[in-house]
Amino acid sequence: MSELAKEYPFIHLYAQQKSRQPVIIKANTEGLCVLLNAIVAAIAYQENNGIAEVFDGDAEVYEVVVRLVNTHDELAPLPYQIEKQ
């Protein structure tokens, strides 16, 4: 098995398949640092989202968006349903 390149942030997020299962995040150190920075940015600059640009296991780049919410209404809708409206 080949090692992940240390200079690239690799993250793979595994969503729940059913209720009460954990969400699993697998990442290298650089990926966790980029994710942590996005979380801190979302807290520090609440009017903006924190964004981490990372790679998955197939070396495809994607964004992880961290959004701070304050109400149940903001938390409830699925993000992709909002975009379709």
Coordinates of N, CA and C in Angstrom, one line a residue:
M1 N 0.8 -1.2 0.0 CA 0.0 0.0 0.0 C 0.9 1.2 0.0
S2 N 0.6 2.2 -0.8 CA 1.4 3.4 -0.9 C 0.9 4.4 0.1
E3 N 1.9 5.2 0.6 CA 1.6 6.2 1.6 C 1.0 7.4 1.0
L4 N 0.1 8.1 1.7 CA -0.4 9.4 1.2 C 0.7 10.4 1.2
A5 N 0.7 11.3 0.2 CA 1.6 12.4 0.1 C 1.4 13.3 1.3
K6 N 2.4 13.6 2.0 CA 2.3 14.4 3.2 C 2.0 15.9 2.9
E7 N 2.3 16.4 1.8 CA 2.1 17.8 1.5 C 0.7 18.1 1.0
Y8 N -0.2 17.1 0.8 CA -1.5 17.3 0.3 C -2.5 16.9 1.5
P9 N -3.6 17.8 1.7 CA -4.5 17.4 2.7 C -5.6 16.4 2.2
F10 N -5.5 15.2 2.7 CA -6.4 14.2 2.4 C -7.5 14.0 3.5
I11 N -8.7 14.0 3.1 CA -9.8 13.8 4.0 C -10.9 12.9 3.3
H12 N -11.4 11.9 4.0 CA -12.6 11.2 3.6 C -13.6 11.2 4.7
L13 N -14.8 11.7 4.4 CA -15.9 11.8 5.3 C -16.9 10.7 5.0
Y14 N -17.2 9.8 6.0 CA -18.1 8.8 5.8 C -19.4 9.1 6.5
A15 N -20.5 9.3 5.8 CA -21.8 9.7 6.4 C -22.4 8.5 7.0
Q16 N -23.4 8.8 7.9 CA -24.1 7.7 8.5 C -24.9 6.9 7.5
Q17 N -25.0 5.6 7.7 CA -25.9 4.8 6.8 C -27.2 4.6 7.5
K18 N -27.3 4.7 8.8 CA -28.5 4.6 9.6 C -28.4 5.4 10.8
S19 N -29.5 5.7 11.5 CA -29.4 6.5 12.8 C -28.5 5.8 13.8
R20 N -27.9 6.7 14.6 CA -27.1 6.3 15.7 C -25.7 5.8 15.3
Q21 N -25.4 5.8 14.0 CA -24.1 5.4 13.6 C -23.2 6.7 13.6
P22 N -21.9 6.5 13.9 CA -21.1 7.7 13.9 C -20.7 8.2 12.5
V23 N -20.5 9.4 12.3 CA -19.8 9.9 11.1 C -18.3 9.7 11.3
I24 N -17.7 9.2 10.3 CA -16.3 8.9 10.5 C -15.5 9.8 9.5
I25 N -14.4 10.4 10.1 CA -13.5 11.2 9.3 C -12.2 10.5 9.3
K26 N -11.7 10.2 8.1 CA -10.3 9.6 8.0 C -9.5 10.7 7.3
A27 N -8.3 11.0 7.8 CA -7.5 12.1 7.2 C -6.1 11.9 7.6
N28 N -5.2 12.5 6.8 CA -3.8 12.6 7.2 C -3.7 13.9 8.0
T29 N -2.5 14.1 8.6 CA -2.3 15.3 9.5 C -2.6 16.6 8.8
E30 N -2.1 16.8 7.6 CA -2.4 18.0 6.8 C -3.9 18.2 6.6
G31 N -4.6 17.1 6.3 CA -6.1 17.2 6.1 C -6.8 17.7 7.4
L32 N -6.4 17.1 8.5 CA -7.0 17.5 9.8 C -6.7 19.0 10.1
C33 N -5.5 19.4 9.8 CA -5.1 20.8 10.0 C -5.9 21.8 9.2
V34 N -6.1 21.4 7.9 CA -7.0 22.2 7.0 C -8.4 22.3 7.5
L35 N -8.9 21.1 8.0 CA -10.3 21.1 8.5 C -10.4 21.9 9.8
L36 N -9.4 21.8 10.7 CA -9.4 22.6 11.9 C -9.4 24.1 11.6
N37 N -8.6 24.5 10.6 CA -8.6 25.9 10.2 C -9.9 26.4 9.7
A38 N -10.6 25.5 9.0 CA -11.9 25.9 8.5 C -12.9 26.0 9.6
I39 N -12.8 25.2 10.6 CA -13.7 25.3 11.8 C -13.4 26.6 12.6
V40 N -12.2 26.9 12.8 CA -11.8 28.1 13.5 C -12.3 29.3 12.7
A41 N -12.1 29.3 11.4 CA -12.6 30.4 10.5 C -14.1 30.6 10.6
A42 N -14.8 29.5 10.7 CA -16.3 29.6 10.8 C -16.7 30.3 12.1
I43 N -15.9 30.0 13.1 CA -16.2 30.6 14.4 C -15.8 32.1 14.5
A44 N -14.6 32.3 14.0 CA -14.0 33.7 14.1 C -14.8 34.7 13.1
Y45 N -15.2 34.2 12.0 CA -15.8 35.1 11.0 C -17.2 34.5 10.7
Q46 N -18.1 34.8 11.6 CA -19.4 34.1 11.6 C -20.2 34.4 10.4
E47 N -20.0 35.6 9.7 CA -20.7 35.9 8.5 C -20.3 35.1 7.3
N48 N -19.2 34.4 7.4 CA -18.6 33.6 6.3 C -18.6 32.2 6.7
N49 N -18.5 31.3 5.7 CA -18.3 29.9 6.0 C -16.8 29.6 6.1
G50 N -16.4 28.6 6.9 CA -15.1 28.1 6.8 C -15.0 27.1 5.7
I51 N -13.9 27.2 4.9 CA -13.8 26.3 3.8 C -12.5 25.6 3.8
A52 N -12.5 24.3 3.6 CA -11.2 23.5 3.5 C -11.2 22.9 2.2
E53 N -10.2 23.1 1.4 CA -10.0 22.5 0.1 C -9.1 21.3 0.3
V54 N -9.7 20.1 0.1 CA -9.0 18.8 0.4 C -9.1 17.9 -0.8
F55 N -8.4 16.7 -0.6 CA -8.4 15.7 -1.6 C -9.0 14.4 -1.0
D56 N -9.7 13.7 -1.8 CA -10.2 12.4 -1.3 C -9.2 11.3 -1.7
G57 N -9.5 10.1 -1.4 CA -8.6 9.0 -1.6 C -8.2 8.8 -3.1
D58 N -9.1 9.3 -4.0 CA -8.8 9.2 -5.5 C -8.1 10.4 -6.0
A59 N -7.6 11.2 -5.1 CA -6.9 12.5 -5.4 C -7.8 13.5 -6.1
E60 N -9.1 13.4 -5.9 CA -10.1 14.3 -6.4 C -10.2 15.5 -5.4
V61 N -10.1 16.7 -5.9 CA -10.2 17.8 -5.0 C -11.7 18.2 -4.7
Y62 N -12.0 18.5 -3.5 CA -13.4 19.0 -3.1 C -13.3 19.9 -2.0
E63 N -14.4 20.6 -1.7 CA -14.4 21.5 -0.6 C -15.2 21.0 0.6
V64 N -14.8 21.2 1.8 CA -15.6 20.9 3.0 C -16.0 22.3 3.5
V65 N -17.3 22.5 3.6 CA -17.8 23.8 4.0 C -18.3 23.7 5.5
V66 N -17.8 24.6 6.3 CA -18.1 24.6 7.7 C -19.0 25.9 8.0
R67 N -20.2 25.7 8.3 CA -21.1 26.8 8.5 C -21.6 26.8 10.0
L68 N -21.5 28.0 10.6 CA -22.0 28.2 12.0 C -23.5 28.5 11.9
V69 N -24.3 27.8 12.6 CA -25.7 28.1 12.7 C -26.1 28.3 14.1
N70 N -27.2 29.1 14.3 CA -27.7 29.4 15.7 C -29.1 29.0 16.0
T71 N -29.8 28.5 15.0 CA -31.2 28.2 15.2 C -31.5 26.8 14.6
H72 N -32.6 26.2 15.1 CA -33.0 24.9 14.6 C -33.4 25.0 13.1
D73 N -34.0 26.1 12.7 CA -34.3 26.3 11.3 C -33.1 26.4 10.4
E74 N -32.0 26.9 10.8 CA -30.8 26.9 10.0 C -30.2 25.5 10.0
L75 N -30.3 24.8 11.0 CA -29.7 23.4 11.1 C -30.5 22.4 10.3
A76 N -31.8 22.5 10.3 CA -32.7 21.5 9.8 C -32.6 21.1 8.3
P77 N -32.6 22.1 7.4 CA -32.7 21.7 6.0 C -31.4 21.1 5.5
L78 N -31.5 20.2 4.6 CA -30.3 19.6 4.0 C -29.8 20.7 3.0
P79 N -28.5 20.9 3.0 CA -27.9 21.9 2.2 C -28.2 21.9 0.8
Y80 N -28.3 20.7 0.2 CA -28.5 20.6 -1.2 C -30.0 20.9 -1.6
Q81 N -30.9 20.8 -0.6 CA -32.3 21.1 -0.9 C -32.4 22.7 -0.9
I82 N -31.6 23.4 -0.2 CA -31.6 24.9 -0.2 C -31.2 25.4 -1.6
E83 N -30.1 24.8 -2.1 CA -29.6 25.2 -3.4 C -30.6 25.1 -4.5
K84 N -31.5 24.1 -4.5 CA -32.4 23.8 -5.5 C -33.6 24.8 -5.6
Q85 N -33.8 25.5 -4.5 CA -34.9 26.5 -4.4 C -34.6 27.7 -5.2

